[in-house]
Amino acid sequence: MDIARHQARINQLVREMLVEGLLNGQFQLVQTIRAASDCQLVAKMILVYCTLIGKNIRAIANYLTKPNVNYAGAAVHAGHLGIRSCSIGAQSILHACCLFVQACAYGSKERRVNLLYRLYRQYSHLHTKFMEVLQLEVQIFLHTRQS
């Protein structure tokens, strides 16, 4: 597959993620920055984001499994996750984080657990799509290095 076809597939994936509400326009701005400065920027951001989001979700889950649940601590992790999600344009994760933070303040334990599962499902779905974008970005990078 050549660079143009890889880029077309990335564009298609991004459009799908926008339509699904996984991403917002912020991600397209990130792509624009990549084109202007660092051809690996999007790949780096996706990799760092997915690593950090996975760690944050595990930390939140850890808070909820303790006998004396520290909802404030879980909410802080969700808030940080929301900020990171905002910077890359991960709209669905940001929304799930906001709902979780609200539930930590006002919701029942069942609601908090359900929202954590929702957050994890959103993450899993976005992660799958992001990994495909990442693979395509790497292929483009390798192809441009060979040229």
Short mmCIF file of C-alpha atoms in Angstrom, two decimals:
data_model
loop_
_atom_site.label_atom_id
_atom_site.label_comp_id
_atom_site.label_asym_id
_atom_site.label_seq_id
_atom_site.Cartn_x
_atom_site.Cartn_y
_atom_site.Cartn_z
CA MET A 1 0.00 0.00 0.00
CA ASP A 2 1.44 3.38 -0.90
CA ILE A 3 1.46 6.58 1.13
CA ALA A 4 -1.64 8.03 -0.54
CA ARG A 5 -3.68 4.91 0.24
CA HIS A 6 -2.44 4.82 3.84
CA GLN A 7 -3.34 8.48 4.26
CA ALA A 8 -6.75 7.89 2.68
CA ARG A 9 -7.40 5.08 5.17
CA ILE A 10 -6.33 7.31 8.07
CA ASN A 11 -8.69 10.01 6.81
CA GLN A 12 -11.50 7.47 6.56
CA LEU A 13 -10.86 6.22 10.11
CA VAL A 14 -10.82 9.77 11.47
CA ARG A 15 -14.10 10.56 9.68
CA GLU A 16 -15.64 7.41 11.17
CA MET A 17 -14.42 8.35 14.64
CA LEU A 18 -15.81 11.87 14.23
CA VAL A 19 -19.20 10.54 13.14
CA GLU A 20 -19.25 8.02 16.01
CA GLY A 21 -18.46 10.80 18.48
CA LEU A 22 -15.17 9.19 19.54
CA LEU A 23 -13.24 12.26 18.40
CA ASN A 24 -13.91 15.93 17.88
CA GLY A 25 -12.21 18.55 15.72
CA GLN A 26 -9.26 18.84 18.11
CA PHE A 27 -7.80 15.64 16.66
CA GLN A 28 -7.83 17.18 13.19
CA LEU A 29 -5.84 20.12 14.59
CA VAL A 30 -3.31 17.64 15.95
CA GLN A 31 -3.03 16.14 12.47
CA THR A 32 -2.44 19.60 11.01
CA ILE A 33 0.41 20.21 13.43
CA ARG A 34 1.93 16.89 12.39
CA ALA A 35 1.92 17.93 8.77
CA ALA A 36 3.61 21.21 9.62
CA SER A 37 6.32 20.02 12.02
CA ASP A 38 6.90 16.41 12.97
CA CYS A 39 5.72 13.56 10.77
CA GLN A 40 5.66 11.27 13.81
CA LEU A 41 3.73 13.62 16.10
CA VAL A 42 0.34 11.95 15.72
CA ALA A 43 1.82 8.49 16.26
CA LYS A 44 3.67 9.69 19.37
CA MET A 45 0.59 11.39 20.79
CA ILE A 46 -1.60 8.34 20.20
CA LEU A 47 0.92 6.03 21.83
CA VAL A 48 1.41 8.24 24.90
CA TYR A 49 -2.32 8.90 25.22
CA CYS A 50 -3.29 5.22 25.02
CA THR A 51 -0.62 4.28 27.57
CA LEU A 52 -1.70 6.98 30.01
CA ILE A 53 -5.41 6.37 29.61
CA GLY A 54 -4.97 2.67 30.32
CA LYS A 55 -3.01 3.46 33.48
CA ASN A 56 -5.60 5.99 34.62
CA ILE A 57 -8.50 3.61 34.11
CA ARG A 58 -6.68 0.93 36.11
CA ALA A 59 -6.02 3.49 38.88
CA ILE A 60 -9.70 4.46 38.95
CA ALA A 61 -10.75 0.81 39.08
CA ASN A 62 -8.27 0.26 41.91
CA TYR A 63 -9.93 3.05 43.92
CA LEU A 64 -13.34 1.46 43.45
CA THR A 65 -12.22 -1.98 44.63
CA LYS A 66 -10.97 -0.86 48.03
CA PRO A 67 -13.17 -1.43 51.11
CA ASN A 68 -13.16 2.29 51.96
CA VAL A 69 -13.55 3.82 48.53
CA ASN A 70 -11.78 7.13 47.97
CA TYR A 71 -14.17 8.69 45.48
CA ALA A 72 -12.29 11.98 45.53
CA GLY A 73 -9.11 10.19 44.40
CA ALA A 74 -10.98 8.36 41.66
CA ALA A 75 -12.53 11.64 40.52
CA VAL A 76 -9.08 13.30 40.36
CA HIS A 77 -7.78 10.51 38.09
CA ALA A 78 -10.89 10.80 35.92
CA GLY A 79 -10.42 14.57 35.76
CA HIS A 80 -6.80 14.18 34.62
CA LEU A 81 -7.92 11.64 32.07
CA GLY A 82 -10.54 14.09 30.81
CA ILE A 83 -7.93 16.82 30.40
CA ARG A 84 -5.65 14.48 28.44
CA SER A 85 -8.60 13.41 26.32
CA CYS A 86 -9.48 17.01 25.57
CA SER A 87 -5.97 17.73 24.29
CA ILE A 88 -6.09 14.93 21.73
CA GLY A 89 -9.77 15.35 20.85
CA ALA A 90 -11.06 12.11 22.42
CA GLN A 91 -14.59 13.42 22.87
CA SER A 92 -16.25 10.18 24.03
CA ILE A 93 -13.64 9.62 26.73
CA LEU A 94 -13.91 13.23 27.89
CA HIS A 95 -17.69 12.89 28.17
CA ALA A 96 -17.43 9.60 30.08
CA CYS A 97 -14.89 11.17 32.46
CA CYS A 98 -17.18 14.13 33.15
CA LEU A 99 -20.07 11.79 33.95
CA PHE A 100 -17.85 9.72 36.22
CA VAL A 101 -16.58 12.79 38.11
CA GLN A 102 -20.19 13.91 38.64
CA ALA A 103 -21.14 10.44 39.86
CA CYS A 104 -18.27 10.49 42.35
CA ALA A 105 -19.79 13.59 43.87
CA TYR A 106 -23.48 12.72 43.67
CA GLY A 107 -24.09 9.22 42.37
CA SER A 108 -24.56 5.79 43.83
CA LYS A 109 -21.83 3.16 43.89
CA GLU A 110 -23.67 1.23 41.19
CA ARG A 111 -23.74 4.31 38.95
CA ARG A 112 -20.02 4.88 39.48
CA VAL A 113 -19.22 1.28 38.57
CA ASN A 114 -21.47 1.44 35.50
CA LEU A 115 -19.80 4.64 34.37
CA LEU A 116 -16.36 3.10 34.86
CA TYR A 117 -17.43 0.22 32.60
CA ARG A 118 -18.70 2.77 30.09
CA LEU A 119 -15.38 4.60 30.24
CA TYR A 120 -13.52 1.33 29.69
CA ARG A 121 -15.74 0.38 26.72
CA GLN A 122 -15.20 3.80 25.15
CA TYR A 123 -11.46 3.45 25.71
CA SER A 124 -11.39 -0.04 24.17
CA HIS A 125 -13.27 1.11 21.09
CA LEU A 126 -11.09 4.19 20.63
CA HIS A 127 -7.92 2.21 21.34
CA THR A 128 -8.71 -0.26 18.56
CA LYS A 129 -9.22 2.53 16.04
CA PHE A 130 -6.18 4.47 17.28
CA MET A 131 -3.96 1.39 16.92
CA GLU A 132 -4.98 1.10 13.28
CA VAL A 133 -4.18 4.78 12.75
CA LEU A 134 -0.87 4.26 14.54
CA GLN A 135 0.07 1.33 12.31
CA LEU A 136 -0.73 3.35 9.21
CA GLU A 137 1.25 6.34 10.50
CA VAL A 138 4.25 4.05 11.08
CA GLN A 139 3.93 2.62 7.56
CA ILE A 140 3.85 6.14 6.09
CA PHE A 141 6.90 7.10 8.15
CA LEU A 142 8.83 4.02 7.06
CA HIS A 143 7.88 4.55 3.42
CA THR A 144 9.01 8.19 3.51
CA ARG A 145 12.33 7.19 5.07
CA GLN A 146 12.95 4.73 2.24
CA SER A 147 12.23 7.35 -0.42
#
